Short mmCIF file of N, CA, C and O in Angstrom, two decimals:
data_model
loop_
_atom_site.label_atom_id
_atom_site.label_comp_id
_atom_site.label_asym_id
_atom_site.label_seq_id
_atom_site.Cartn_x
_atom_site.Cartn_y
_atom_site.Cartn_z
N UNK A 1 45.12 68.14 94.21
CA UNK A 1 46.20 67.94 93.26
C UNK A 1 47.23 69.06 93.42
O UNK A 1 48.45 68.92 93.54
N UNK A 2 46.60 70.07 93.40
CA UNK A 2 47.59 71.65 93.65
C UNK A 2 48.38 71.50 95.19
O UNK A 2 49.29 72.28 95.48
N UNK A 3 48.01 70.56 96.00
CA UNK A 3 48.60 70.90 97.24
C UNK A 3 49.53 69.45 97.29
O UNK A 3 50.36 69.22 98.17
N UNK A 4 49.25 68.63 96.30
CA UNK A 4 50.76 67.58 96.78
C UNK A 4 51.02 68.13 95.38
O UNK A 4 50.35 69.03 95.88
N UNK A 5 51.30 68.48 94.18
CA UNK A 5 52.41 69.22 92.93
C UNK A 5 52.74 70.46 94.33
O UNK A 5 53.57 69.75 94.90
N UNK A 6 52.72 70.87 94.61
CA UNK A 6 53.27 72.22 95.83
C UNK A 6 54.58 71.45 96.55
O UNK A 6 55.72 71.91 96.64
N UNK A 7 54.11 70.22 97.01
CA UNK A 7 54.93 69.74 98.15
C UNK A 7 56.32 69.13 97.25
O UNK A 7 57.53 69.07 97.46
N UNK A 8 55.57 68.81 96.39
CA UNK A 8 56.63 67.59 95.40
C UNK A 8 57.15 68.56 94.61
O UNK A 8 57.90 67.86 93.92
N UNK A 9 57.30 69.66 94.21
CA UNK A 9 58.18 70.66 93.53
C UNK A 9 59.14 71.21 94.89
O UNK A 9 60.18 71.75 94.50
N UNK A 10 59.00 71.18 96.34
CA UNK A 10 59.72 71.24 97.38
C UNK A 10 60.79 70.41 97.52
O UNK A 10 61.84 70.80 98.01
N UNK A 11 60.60 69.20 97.09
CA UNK A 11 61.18 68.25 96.88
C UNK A 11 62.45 67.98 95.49
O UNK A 11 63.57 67.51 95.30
N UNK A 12 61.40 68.60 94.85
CA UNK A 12 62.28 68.65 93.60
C UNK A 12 62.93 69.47 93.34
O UNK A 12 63.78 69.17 92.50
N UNK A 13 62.93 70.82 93.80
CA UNK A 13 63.99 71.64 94.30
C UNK A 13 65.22 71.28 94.86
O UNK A 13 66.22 71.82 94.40
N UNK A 14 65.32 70.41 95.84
CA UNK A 14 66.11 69.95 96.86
C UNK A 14 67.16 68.99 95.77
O UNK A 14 68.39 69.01 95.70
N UNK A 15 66.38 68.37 95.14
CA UNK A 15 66.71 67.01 94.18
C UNK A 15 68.02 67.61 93.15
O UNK A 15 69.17 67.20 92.99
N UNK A 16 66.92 69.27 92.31
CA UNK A 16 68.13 69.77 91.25
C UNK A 16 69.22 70.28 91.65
O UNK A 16 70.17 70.42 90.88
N UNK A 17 69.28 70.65 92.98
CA UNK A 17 70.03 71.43 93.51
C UNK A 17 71.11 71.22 93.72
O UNK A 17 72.09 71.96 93.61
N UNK A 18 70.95 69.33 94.33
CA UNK A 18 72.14 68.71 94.58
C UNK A 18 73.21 69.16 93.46
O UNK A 18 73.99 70.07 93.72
N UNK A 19 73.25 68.60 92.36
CA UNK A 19 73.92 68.69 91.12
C UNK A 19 74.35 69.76 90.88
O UNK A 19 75.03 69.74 89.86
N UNK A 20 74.28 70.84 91.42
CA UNK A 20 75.09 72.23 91.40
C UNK A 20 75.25 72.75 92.88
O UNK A 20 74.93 73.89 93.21
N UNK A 21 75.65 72.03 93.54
CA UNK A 21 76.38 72.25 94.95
C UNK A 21 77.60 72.17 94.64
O UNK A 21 78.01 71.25 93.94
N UNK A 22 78.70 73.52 95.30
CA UNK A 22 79.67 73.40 95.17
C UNK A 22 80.23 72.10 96.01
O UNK A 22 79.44 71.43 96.67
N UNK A 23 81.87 71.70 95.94
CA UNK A 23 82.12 70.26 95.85
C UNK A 23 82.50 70.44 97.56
O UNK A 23 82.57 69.33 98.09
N UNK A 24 82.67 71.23 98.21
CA UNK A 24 82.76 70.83 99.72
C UNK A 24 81.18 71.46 100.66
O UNK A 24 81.17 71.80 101.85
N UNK A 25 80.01 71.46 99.71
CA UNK A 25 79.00 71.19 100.44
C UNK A 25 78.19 70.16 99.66
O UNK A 25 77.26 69.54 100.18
N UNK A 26 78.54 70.02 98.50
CA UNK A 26 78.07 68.03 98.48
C UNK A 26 77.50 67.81 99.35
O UNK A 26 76.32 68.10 99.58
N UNK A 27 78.38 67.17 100.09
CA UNK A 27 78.00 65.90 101.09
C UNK A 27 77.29 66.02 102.34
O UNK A 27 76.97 65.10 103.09
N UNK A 28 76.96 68.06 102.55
CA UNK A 28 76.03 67.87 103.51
C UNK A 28 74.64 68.28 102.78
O UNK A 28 73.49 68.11 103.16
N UNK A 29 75.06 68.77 101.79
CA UNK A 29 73.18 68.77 100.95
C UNK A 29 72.83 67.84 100.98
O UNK A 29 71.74 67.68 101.53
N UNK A 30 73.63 66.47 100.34
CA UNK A 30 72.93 65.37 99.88
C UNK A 30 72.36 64.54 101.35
O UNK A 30 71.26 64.05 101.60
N UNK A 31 73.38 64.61 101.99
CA UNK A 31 72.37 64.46 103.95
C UNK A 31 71.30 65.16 104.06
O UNK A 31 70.41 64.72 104.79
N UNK A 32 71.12 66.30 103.42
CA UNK A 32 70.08 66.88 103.77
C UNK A 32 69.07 66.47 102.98
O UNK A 32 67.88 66.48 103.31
N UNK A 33 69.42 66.18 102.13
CA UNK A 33 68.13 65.95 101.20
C UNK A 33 67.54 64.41 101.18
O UNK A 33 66.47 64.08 100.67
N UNK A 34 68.59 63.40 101.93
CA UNK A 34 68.42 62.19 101.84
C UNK A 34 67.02 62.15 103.00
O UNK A 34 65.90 61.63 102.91
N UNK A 35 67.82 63.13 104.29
CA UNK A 35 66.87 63.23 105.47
C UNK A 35 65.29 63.92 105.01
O UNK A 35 64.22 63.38 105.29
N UNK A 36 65.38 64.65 104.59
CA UNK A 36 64.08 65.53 104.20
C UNK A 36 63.12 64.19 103.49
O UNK A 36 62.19 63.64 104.08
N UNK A 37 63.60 63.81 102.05
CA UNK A 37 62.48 63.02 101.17
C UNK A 37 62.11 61.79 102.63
O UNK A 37 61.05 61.66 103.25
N UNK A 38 63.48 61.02 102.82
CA UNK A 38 62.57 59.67 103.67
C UNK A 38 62.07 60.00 105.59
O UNK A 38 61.74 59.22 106.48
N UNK A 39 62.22 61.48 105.55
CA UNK A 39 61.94 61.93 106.57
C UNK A 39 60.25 62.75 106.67
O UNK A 39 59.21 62.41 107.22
N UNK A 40 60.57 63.69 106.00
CA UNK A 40 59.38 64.26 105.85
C UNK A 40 58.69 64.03 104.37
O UNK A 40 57.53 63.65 104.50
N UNK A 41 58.98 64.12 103.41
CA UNK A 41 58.35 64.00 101.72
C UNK A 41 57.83 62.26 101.60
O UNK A 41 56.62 62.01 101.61
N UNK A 42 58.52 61.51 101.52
CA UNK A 42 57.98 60.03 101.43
C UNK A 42 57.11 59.63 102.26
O UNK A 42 56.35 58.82 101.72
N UNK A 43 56.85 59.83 103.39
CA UNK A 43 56.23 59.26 104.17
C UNK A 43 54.94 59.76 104.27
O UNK A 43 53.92 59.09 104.42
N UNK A 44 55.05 61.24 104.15
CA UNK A 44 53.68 62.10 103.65
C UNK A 44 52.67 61.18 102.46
O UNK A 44 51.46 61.01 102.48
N UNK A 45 53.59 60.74 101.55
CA UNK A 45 53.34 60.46 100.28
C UNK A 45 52.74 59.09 100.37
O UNK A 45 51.70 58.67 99.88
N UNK A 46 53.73 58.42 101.17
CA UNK A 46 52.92 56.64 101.51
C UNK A 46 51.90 56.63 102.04
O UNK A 46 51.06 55.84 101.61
N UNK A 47 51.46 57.78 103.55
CA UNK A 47 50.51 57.63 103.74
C UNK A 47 49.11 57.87 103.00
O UNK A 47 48.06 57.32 103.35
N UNK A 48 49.26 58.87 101.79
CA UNK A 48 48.16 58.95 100.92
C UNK A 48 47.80 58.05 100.48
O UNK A 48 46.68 57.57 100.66
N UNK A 49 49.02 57.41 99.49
CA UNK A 49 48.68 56.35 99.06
C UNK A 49 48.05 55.12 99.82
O UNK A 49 47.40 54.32 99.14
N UNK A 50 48.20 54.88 101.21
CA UNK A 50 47.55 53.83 101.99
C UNK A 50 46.15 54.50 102.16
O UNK A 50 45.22 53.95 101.57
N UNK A 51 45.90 55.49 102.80
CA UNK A 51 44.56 55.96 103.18
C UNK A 51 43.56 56.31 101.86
O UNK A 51 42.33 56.27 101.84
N UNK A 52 44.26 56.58 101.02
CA UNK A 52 42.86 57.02 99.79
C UNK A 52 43.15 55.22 99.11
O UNK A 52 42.47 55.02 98.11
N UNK A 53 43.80 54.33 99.42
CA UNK A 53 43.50 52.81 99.11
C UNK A 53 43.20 53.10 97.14
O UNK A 53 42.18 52.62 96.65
N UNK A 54 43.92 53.67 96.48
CA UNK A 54 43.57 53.60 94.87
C UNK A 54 44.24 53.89 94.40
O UNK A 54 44.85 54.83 94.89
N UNK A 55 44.75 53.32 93.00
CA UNK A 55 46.15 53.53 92.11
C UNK A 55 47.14 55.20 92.17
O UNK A 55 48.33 55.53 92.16
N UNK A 56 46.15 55.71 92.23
CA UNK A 56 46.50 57.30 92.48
C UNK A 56 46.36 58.06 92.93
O UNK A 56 45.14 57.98 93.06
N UNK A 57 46.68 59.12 93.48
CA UNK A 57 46.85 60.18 94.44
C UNK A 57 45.76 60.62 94.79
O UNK A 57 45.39 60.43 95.96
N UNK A 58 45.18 61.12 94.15
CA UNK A 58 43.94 61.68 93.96
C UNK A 58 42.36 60.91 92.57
O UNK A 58 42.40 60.73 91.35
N UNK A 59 41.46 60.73 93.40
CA UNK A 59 40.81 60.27 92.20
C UNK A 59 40.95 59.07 91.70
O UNK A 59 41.89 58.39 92.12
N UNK A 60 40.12 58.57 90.78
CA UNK A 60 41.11 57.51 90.34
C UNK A 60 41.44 57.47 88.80
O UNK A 60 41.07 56.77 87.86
N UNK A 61 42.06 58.21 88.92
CA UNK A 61 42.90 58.53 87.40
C UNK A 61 44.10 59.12 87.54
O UNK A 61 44.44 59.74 88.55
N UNK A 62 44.81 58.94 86.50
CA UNK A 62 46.02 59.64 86.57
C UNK A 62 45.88 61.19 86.77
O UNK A 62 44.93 61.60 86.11
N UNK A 63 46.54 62.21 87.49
CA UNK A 63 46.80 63.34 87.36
C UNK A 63 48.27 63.71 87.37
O UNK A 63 49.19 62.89 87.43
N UNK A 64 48.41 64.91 87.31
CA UNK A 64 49.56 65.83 87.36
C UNK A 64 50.41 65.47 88.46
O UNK A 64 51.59 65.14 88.37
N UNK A 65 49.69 65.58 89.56
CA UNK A 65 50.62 65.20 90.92
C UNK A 65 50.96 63.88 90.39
O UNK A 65 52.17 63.71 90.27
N UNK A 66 50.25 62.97 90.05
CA UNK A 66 50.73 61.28 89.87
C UNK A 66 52.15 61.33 88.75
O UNK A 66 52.99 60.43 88.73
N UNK A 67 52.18 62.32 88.02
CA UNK A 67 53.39 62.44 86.96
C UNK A 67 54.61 62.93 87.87
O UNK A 67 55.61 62.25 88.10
N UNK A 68 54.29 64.68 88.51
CA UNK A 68 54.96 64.95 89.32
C UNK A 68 55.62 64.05 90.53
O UNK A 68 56.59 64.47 91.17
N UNK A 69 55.04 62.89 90.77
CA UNK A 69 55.49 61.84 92.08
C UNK A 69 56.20 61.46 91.69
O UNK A 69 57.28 61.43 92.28
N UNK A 70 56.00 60.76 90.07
CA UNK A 70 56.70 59.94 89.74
C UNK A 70 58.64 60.37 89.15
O UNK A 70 59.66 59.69 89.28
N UNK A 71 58.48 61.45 88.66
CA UNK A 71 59.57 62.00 88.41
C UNK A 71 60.86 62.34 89.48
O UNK A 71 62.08 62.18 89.42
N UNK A 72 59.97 62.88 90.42
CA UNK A 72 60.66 63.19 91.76
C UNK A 72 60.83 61.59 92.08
O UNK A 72 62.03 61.32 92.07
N UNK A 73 60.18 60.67 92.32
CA UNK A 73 60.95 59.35 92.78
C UNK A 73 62.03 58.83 91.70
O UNK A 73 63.05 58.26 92.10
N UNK A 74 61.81 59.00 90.57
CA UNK A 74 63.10 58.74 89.61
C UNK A 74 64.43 59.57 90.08
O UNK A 74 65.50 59.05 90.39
N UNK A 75 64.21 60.57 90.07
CA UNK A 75 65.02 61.80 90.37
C UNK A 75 66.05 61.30 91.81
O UNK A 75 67.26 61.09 91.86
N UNK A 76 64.87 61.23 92.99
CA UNK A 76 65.39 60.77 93.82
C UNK A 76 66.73 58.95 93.68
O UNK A 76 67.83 58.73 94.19
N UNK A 77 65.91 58.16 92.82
CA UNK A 77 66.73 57.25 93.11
C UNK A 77 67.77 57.77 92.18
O UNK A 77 68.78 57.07 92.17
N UNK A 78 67.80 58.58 91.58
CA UNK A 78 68.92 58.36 90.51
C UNK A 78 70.43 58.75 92.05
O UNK A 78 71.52 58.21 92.24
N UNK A 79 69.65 59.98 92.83
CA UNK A 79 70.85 60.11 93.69
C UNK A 79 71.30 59.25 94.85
O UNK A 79 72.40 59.34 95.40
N UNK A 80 70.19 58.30 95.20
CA UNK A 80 70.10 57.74 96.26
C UNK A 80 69.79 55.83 95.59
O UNK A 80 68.68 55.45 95.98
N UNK A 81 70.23 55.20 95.10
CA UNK A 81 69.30 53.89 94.15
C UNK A 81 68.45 53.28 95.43
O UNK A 81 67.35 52.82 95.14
N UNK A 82 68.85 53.22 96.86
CA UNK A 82 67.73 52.78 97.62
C UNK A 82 67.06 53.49 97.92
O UNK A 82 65.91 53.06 98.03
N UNK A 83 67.25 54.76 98.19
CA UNK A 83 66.11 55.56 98.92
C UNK A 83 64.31 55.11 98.90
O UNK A 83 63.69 55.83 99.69
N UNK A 84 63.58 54.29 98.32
CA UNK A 84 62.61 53.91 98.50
C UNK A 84 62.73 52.70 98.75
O UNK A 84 62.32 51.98 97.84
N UNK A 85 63.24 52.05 99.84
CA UNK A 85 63.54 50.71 100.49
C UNK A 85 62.84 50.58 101.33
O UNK A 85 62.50 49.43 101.60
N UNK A 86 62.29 51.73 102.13
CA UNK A 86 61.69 51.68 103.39
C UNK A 86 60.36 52.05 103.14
O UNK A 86 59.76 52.22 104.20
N UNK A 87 59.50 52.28 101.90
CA UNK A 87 58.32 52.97 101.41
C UNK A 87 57.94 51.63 100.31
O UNK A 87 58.52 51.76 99.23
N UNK A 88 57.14 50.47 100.40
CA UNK A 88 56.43 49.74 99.62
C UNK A 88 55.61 50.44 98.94
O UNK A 88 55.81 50.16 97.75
N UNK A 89 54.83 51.15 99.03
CA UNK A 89 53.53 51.24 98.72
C UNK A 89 53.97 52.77 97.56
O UNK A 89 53.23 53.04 96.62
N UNK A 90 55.31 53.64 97.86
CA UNK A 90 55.88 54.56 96.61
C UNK A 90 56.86 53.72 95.89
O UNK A 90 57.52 54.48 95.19
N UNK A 91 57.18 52.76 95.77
CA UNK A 91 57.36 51.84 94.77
C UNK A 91 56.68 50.82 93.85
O UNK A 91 57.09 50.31 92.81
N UNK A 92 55.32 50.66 94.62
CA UNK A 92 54.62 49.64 93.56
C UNK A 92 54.05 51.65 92.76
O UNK A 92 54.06 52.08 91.61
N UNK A 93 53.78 52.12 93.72
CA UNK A 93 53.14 53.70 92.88
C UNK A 93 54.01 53.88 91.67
O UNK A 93 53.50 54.01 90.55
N UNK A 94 55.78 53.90 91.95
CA UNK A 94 56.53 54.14 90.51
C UNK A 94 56.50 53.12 89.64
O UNK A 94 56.57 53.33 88.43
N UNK A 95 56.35 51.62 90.25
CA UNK A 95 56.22 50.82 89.17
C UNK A 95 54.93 50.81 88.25
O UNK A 95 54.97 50.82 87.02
N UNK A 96 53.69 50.79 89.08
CA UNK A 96 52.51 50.98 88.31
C UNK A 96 52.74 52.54 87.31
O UNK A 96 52.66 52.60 86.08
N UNK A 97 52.94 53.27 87.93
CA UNK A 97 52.58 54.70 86.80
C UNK A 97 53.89 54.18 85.60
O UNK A 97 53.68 54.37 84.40
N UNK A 98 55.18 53.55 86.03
CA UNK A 98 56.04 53.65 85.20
C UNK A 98 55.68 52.96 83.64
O UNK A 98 56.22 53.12 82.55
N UNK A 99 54.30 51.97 84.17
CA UNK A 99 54.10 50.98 83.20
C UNK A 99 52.95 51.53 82.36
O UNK A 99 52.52 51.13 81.28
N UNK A 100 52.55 52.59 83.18
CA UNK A 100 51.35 53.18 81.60
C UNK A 100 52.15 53.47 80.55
O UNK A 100 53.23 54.05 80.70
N UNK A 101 51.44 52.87 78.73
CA UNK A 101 52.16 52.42 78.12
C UNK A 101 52.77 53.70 77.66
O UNK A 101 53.93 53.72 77.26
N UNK A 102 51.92 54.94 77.72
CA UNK A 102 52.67 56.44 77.10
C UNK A 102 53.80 56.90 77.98
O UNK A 102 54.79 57.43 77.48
N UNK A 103 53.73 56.76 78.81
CA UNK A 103 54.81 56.87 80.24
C UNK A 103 56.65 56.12 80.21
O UNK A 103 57.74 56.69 80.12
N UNK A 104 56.23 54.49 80.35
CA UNK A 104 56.98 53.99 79.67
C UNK A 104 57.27 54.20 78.54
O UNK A 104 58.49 54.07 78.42
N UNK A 105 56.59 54.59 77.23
CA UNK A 105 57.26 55.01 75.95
C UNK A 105 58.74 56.04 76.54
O UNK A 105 59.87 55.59 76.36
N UNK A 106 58.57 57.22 77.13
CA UNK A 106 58.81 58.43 77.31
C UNK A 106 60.13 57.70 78.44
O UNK A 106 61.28 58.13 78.32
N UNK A 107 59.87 56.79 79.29
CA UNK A 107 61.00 56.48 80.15
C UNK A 107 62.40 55.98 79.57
O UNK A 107 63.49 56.09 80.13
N UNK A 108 62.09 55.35 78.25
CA UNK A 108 62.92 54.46 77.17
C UNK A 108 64.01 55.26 77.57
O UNK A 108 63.80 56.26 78.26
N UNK A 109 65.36 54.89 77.18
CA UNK A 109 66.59 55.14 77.05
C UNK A 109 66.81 55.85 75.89
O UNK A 109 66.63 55.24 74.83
N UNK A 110 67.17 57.03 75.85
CA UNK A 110 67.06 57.71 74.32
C UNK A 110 65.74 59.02 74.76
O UNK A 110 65.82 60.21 74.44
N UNK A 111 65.23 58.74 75.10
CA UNK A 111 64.02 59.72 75.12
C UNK A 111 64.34 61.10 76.02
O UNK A 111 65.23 61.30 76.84
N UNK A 112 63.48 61.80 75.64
CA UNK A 112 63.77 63.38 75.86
C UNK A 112 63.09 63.56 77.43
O UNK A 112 62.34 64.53 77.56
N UNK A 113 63.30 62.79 78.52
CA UNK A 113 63.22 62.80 79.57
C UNK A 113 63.91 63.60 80.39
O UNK A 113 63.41 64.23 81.32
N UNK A 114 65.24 63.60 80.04
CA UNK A 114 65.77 64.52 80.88
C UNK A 114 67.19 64.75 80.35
O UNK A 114 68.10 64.18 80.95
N UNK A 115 67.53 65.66 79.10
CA UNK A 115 68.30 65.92 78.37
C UNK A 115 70.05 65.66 78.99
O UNK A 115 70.38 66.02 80.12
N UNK A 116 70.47 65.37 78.57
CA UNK A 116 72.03 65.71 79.55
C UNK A 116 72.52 66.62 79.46
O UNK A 116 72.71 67.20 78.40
N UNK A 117 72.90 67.01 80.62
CA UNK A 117 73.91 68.00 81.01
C UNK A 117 74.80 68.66 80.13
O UNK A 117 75.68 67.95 79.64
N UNK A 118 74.79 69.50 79.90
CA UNK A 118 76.17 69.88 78.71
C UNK A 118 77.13 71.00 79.50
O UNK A 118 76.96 72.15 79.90
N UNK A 119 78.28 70.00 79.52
CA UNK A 119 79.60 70.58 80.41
C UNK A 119 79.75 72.23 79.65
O UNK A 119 80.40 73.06 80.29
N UNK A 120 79.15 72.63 78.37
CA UNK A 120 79.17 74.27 78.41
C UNK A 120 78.27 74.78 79.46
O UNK A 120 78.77 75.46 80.35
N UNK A 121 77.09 74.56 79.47
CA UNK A 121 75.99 75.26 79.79
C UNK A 121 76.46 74.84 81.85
O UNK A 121 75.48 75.23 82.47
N UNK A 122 77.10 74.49 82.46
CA UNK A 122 77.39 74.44 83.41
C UNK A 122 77.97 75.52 84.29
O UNK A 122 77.79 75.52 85.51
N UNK A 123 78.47 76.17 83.84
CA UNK A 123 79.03 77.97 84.17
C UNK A 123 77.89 79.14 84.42
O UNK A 123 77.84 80.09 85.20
N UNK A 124 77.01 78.67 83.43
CA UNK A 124 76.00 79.63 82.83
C UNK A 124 74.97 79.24 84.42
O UNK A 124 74.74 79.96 85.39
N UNK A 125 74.59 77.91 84.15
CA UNK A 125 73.51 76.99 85.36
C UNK A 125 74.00 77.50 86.63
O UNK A 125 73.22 77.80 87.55
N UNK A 126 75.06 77.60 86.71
CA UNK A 126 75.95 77.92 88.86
C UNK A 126 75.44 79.30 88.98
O UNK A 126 74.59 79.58 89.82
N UNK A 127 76.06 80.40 87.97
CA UNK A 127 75.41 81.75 87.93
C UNK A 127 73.88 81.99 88.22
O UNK A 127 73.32 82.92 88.80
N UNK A 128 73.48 81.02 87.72
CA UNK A 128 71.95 81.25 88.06
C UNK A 128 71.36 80.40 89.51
O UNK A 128 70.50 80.83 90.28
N UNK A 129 71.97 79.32 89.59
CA UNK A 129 71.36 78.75 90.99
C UNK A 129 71.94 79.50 91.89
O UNK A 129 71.30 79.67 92.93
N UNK A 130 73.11 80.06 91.80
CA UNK A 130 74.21 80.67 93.18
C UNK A 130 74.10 82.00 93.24
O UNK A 130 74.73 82.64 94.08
#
């Protein structure tokens, strides 16, 4: 569990980062990051899911990494809406985890998932990523 949450916070690094790239390296982070997840991160990830053949990562229960996957694939499509086009098997993974019913509660529209942005606190955020 500790060694794919390791890989998938690599990932999710890459993910927050975009969003505070200044505006003329945009467009080669987001290349970069498009290349990295369906290059190296997704495919890592499909193959688990094919070879351990069970709803989840590890085990067969939900864990931490299975939350952590799932966020980072939200994350990801929010910047990319296809980026899991070419990965079946990390899409039925986001659809199944999306549908546990506490999960889905928490995905709702309104919910404290992932607060928005507040155009103050944006000055403060660059200082600290840059």
């Amino acid at each position: 569990i500790d060694m794919y949450v390791e890989a998938i916070i690599d990932l999710n690094e890459l993910l927050l980062m975009h969003t505070f790239q200044p505006e003329d390296k945009k467009q080669e982070h987001f290349a970069n990051l498009v290349d990295k997840a369906t290059n190296r991160y997704f495919p890592v990830f499909e193959k688990v899911l094919k070879d351990h053949g069970q709803d989840f990562l590890v085990g067969n229960q939900l864990s931490r990494a299975d939350v952590q996957l799932l966020e980072s694939l939200l994350m990801a499509e929010e910047c990319k809406p296809d980026i899991l086009a070419k990965f079946p098997l990390l899409q039925s993974f986001k659809a199944r985890i999306s549908n546990i019913p506490t999960i889905k509660k928490f995905l709702q529209p309104g919910s404290q998932r992932k607060p928005p942005l507040q155009e103050k606190d944006l000055p403060r955020l660059m200082k600290i990523f840059h």
